Short mmCIF file of N, CA and C in Angstrom, two decimals:
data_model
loop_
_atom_site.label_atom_id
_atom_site.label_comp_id
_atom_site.label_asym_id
_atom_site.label_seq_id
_atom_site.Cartn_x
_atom_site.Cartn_y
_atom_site.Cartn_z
N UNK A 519 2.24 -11.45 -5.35
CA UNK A 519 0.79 -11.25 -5.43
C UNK A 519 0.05 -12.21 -4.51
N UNK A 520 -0.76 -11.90 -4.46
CA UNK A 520 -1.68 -12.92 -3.81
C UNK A 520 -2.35 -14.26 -4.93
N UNK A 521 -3.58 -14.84 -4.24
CA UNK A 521 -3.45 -16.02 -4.67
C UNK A 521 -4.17 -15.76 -6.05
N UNK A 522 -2.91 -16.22 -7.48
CA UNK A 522 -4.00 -15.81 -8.98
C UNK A 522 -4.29 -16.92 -9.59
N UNK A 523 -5.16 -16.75 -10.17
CA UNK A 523 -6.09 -18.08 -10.40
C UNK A 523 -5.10 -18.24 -11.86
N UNK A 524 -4.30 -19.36 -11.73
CA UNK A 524 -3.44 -20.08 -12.91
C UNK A 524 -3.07 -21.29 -12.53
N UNK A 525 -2.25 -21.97 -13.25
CA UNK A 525 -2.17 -23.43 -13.24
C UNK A 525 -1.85 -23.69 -12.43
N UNK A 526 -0.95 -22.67 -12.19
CA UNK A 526 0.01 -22.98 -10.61
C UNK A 526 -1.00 -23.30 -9.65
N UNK A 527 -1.86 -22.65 -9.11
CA UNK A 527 -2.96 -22.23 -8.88
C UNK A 527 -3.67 -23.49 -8.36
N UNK A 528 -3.73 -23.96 -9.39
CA UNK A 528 -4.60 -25.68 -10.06
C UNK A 528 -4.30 -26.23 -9.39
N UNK A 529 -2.57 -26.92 -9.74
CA UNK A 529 -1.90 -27.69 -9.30
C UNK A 529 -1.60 -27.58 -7.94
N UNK A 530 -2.00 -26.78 -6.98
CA UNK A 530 -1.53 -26.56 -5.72
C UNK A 530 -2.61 -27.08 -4.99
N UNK A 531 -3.93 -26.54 -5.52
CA UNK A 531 -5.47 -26.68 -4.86
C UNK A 531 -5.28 -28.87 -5.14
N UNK A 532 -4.85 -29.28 -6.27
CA UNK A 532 -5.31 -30.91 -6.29
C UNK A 532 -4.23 -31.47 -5.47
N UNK A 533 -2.93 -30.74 -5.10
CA UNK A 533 -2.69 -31.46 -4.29
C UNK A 533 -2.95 -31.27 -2.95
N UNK A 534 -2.87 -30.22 -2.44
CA UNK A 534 -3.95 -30.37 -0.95
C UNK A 534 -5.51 -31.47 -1.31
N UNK A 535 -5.85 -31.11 -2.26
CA UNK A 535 -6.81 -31.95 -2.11
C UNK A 535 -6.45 -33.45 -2.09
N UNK A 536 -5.37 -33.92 -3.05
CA UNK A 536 -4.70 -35.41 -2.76
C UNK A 536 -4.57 -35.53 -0.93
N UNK A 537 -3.94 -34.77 -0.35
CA UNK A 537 -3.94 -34.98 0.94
C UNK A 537 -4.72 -35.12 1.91
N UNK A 538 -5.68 -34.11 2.08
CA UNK A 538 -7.06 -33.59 2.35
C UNK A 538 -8.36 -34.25 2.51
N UNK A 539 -8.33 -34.79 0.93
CA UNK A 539 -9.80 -35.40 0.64
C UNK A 539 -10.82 -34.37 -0.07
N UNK A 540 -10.52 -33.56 0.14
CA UNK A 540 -11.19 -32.56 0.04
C UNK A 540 -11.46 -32.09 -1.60
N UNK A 541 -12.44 -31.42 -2.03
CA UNK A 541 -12.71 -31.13 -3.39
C UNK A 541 -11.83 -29.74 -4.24
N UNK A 542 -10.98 -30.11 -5.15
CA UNK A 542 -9.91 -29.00 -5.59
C UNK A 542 -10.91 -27.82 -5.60
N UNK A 543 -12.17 -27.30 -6.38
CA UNK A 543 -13.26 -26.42 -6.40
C UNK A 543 -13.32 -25.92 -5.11
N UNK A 544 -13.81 -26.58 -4.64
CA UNK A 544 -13.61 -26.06 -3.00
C UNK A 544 -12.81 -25.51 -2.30
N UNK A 545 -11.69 -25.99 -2.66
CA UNK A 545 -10.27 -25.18 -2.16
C UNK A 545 -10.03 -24.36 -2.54
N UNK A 546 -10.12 -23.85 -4.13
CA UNK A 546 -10.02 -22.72 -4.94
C UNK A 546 -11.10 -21.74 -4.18
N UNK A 547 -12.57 -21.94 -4.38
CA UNK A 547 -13.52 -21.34 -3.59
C UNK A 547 -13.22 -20.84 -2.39
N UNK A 548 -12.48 -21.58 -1.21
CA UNK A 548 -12.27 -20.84 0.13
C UNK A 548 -11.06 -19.91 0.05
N UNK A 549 -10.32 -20.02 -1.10
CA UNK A 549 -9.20 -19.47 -1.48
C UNK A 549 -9.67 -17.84 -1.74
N UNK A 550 -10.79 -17.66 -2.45
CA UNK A 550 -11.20 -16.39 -3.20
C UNK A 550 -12.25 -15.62 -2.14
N UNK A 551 -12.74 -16.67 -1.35
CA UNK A 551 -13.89 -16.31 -0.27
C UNK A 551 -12.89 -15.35 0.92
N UNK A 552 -11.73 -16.22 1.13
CA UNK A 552 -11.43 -15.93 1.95
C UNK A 552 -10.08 -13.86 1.69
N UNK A 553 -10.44 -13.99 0.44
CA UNK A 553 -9.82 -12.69 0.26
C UNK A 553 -10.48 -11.58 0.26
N UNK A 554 -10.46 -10.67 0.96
CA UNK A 554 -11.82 -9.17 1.04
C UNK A 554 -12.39 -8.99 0.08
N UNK A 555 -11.55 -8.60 -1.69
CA UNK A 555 -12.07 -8.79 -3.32
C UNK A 555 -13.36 -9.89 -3.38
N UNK A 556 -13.00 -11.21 -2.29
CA UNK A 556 -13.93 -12.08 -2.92
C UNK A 556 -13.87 -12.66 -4.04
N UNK A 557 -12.65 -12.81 -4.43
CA UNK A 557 -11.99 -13.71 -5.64
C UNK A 557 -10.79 -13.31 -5.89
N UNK A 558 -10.09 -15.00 -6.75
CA UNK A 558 -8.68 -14.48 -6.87
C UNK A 558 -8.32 -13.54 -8.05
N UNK A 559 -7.17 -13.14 -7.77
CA UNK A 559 -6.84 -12.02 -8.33
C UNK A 559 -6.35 -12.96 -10.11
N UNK A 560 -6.33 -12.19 -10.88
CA UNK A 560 -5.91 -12.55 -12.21
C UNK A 560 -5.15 -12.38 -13.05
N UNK A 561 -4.54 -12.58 -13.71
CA UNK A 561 -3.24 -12.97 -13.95
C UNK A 561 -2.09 -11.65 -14.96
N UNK A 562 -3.64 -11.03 -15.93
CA UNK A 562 -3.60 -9.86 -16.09
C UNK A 562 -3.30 -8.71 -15.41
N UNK A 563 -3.76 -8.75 -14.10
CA UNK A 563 -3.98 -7.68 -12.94
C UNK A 563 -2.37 -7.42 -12.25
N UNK A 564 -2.02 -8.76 -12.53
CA UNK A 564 -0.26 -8.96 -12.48
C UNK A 564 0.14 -8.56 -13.35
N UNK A 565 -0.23 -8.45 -14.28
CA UNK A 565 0.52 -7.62 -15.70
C UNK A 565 0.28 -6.23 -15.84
N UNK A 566 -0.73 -6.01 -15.69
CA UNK A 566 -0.71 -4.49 -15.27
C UNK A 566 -0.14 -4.06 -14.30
N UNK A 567 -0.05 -4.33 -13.40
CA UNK A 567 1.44 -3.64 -12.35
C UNK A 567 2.54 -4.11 -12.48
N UNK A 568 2.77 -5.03 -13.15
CA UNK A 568 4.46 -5.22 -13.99
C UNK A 568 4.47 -4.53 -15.04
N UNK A 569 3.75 -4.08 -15.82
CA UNK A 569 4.15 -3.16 -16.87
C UNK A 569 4.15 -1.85 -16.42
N UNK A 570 3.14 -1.35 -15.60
CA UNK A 570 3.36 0.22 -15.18
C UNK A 570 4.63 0.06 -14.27
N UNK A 571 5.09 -0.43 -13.64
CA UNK A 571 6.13 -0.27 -12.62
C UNK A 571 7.73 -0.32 -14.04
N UNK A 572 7.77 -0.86 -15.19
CA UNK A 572 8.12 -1.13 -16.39
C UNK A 572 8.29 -0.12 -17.08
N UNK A 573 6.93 0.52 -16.94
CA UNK A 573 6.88 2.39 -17.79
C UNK A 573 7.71 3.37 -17.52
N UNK A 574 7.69 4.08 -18.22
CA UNK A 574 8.64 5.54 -18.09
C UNK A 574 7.60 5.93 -17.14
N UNK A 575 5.98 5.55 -17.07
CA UNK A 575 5.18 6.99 -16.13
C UNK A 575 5.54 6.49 -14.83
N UNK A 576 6.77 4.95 -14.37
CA UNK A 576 6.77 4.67 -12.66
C UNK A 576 8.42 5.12 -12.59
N UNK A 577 8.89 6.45 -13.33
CA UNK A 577 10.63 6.30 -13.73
C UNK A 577 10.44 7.12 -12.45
N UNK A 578 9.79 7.41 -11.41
CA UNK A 578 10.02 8.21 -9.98
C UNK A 578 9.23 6.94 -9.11
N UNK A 579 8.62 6.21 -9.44
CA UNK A 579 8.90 5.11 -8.37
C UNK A 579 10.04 4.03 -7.80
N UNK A 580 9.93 4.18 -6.59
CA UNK A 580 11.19 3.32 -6.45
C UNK A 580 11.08 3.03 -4.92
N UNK A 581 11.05 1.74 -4.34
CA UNK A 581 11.36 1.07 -2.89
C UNK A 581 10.10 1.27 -2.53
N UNK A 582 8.86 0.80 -3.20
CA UNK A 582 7.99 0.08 -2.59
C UNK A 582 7.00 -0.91 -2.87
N UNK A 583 6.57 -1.44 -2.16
CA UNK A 583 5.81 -2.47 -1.98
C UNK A 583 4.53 -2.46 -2.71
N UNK A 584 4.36 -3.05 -3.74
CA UNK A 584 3.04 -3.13 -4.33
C UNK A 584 2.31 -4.11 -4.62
N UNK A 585 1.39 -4.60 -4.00
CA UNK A 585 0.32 -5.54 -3.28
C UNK A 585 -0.56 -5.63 -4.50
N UNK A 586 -0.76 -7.01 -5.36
CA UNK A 586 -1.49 -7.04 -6.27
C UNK A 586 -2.22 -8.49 -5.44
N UNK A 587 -2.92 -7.94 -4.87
CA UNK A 587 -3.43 -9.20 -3.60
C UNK A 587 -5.27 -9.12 -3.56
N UNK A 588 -5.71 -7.94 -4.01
CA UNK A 588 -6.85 -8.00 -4.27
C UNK A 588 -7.79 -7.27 -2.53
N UNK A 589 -6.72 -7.35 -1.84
CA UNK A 589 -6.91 -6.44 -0.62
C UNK A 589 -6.37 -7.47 0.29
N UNK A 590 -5.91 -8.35 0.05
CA UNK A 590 -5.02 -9.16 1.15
C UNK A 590 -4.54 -8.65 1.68
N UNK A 591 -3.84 -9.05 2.89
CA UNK A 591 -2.40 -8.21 3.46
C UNK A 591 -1.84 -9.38 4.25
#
């Protein structure tokens, strides 16, 4: 998926910011700005395409790529 706003999430933005200087908020912010959606994707939104791909209704999907990125690429 693209970038979902969770701890992981957290913990990634304070340490660039340990390095940086820079404000973790801020980093999160250019993080969501910088995705077409205009925010990060959520954590749910990952769960809904792990469970349909999970379902009997995806038992004819198979070998592809599914982008829970919020329009990233």
């Amino acid at each position: 998926p693209g970038y979902v706003d969770t701890g992981m999430l957290d913990a990634a933005a304070q340490e660039v910011a340990g390095k940086t200087g820079r404000d973790p908020g801020d980093i999160r912010e250019g993080l969501a700005a910088a995705n077409p959606g205009g925010r990060l994707v959520q954590p749910d939104e990952v769960a809904a395409a792990v469970s349909y791909l999970a379902s009997a209704q995806a038992s004819a999907v198979s070998g592809v790529v599914l982008p829970v990125a919020g329009g990233e690429v």
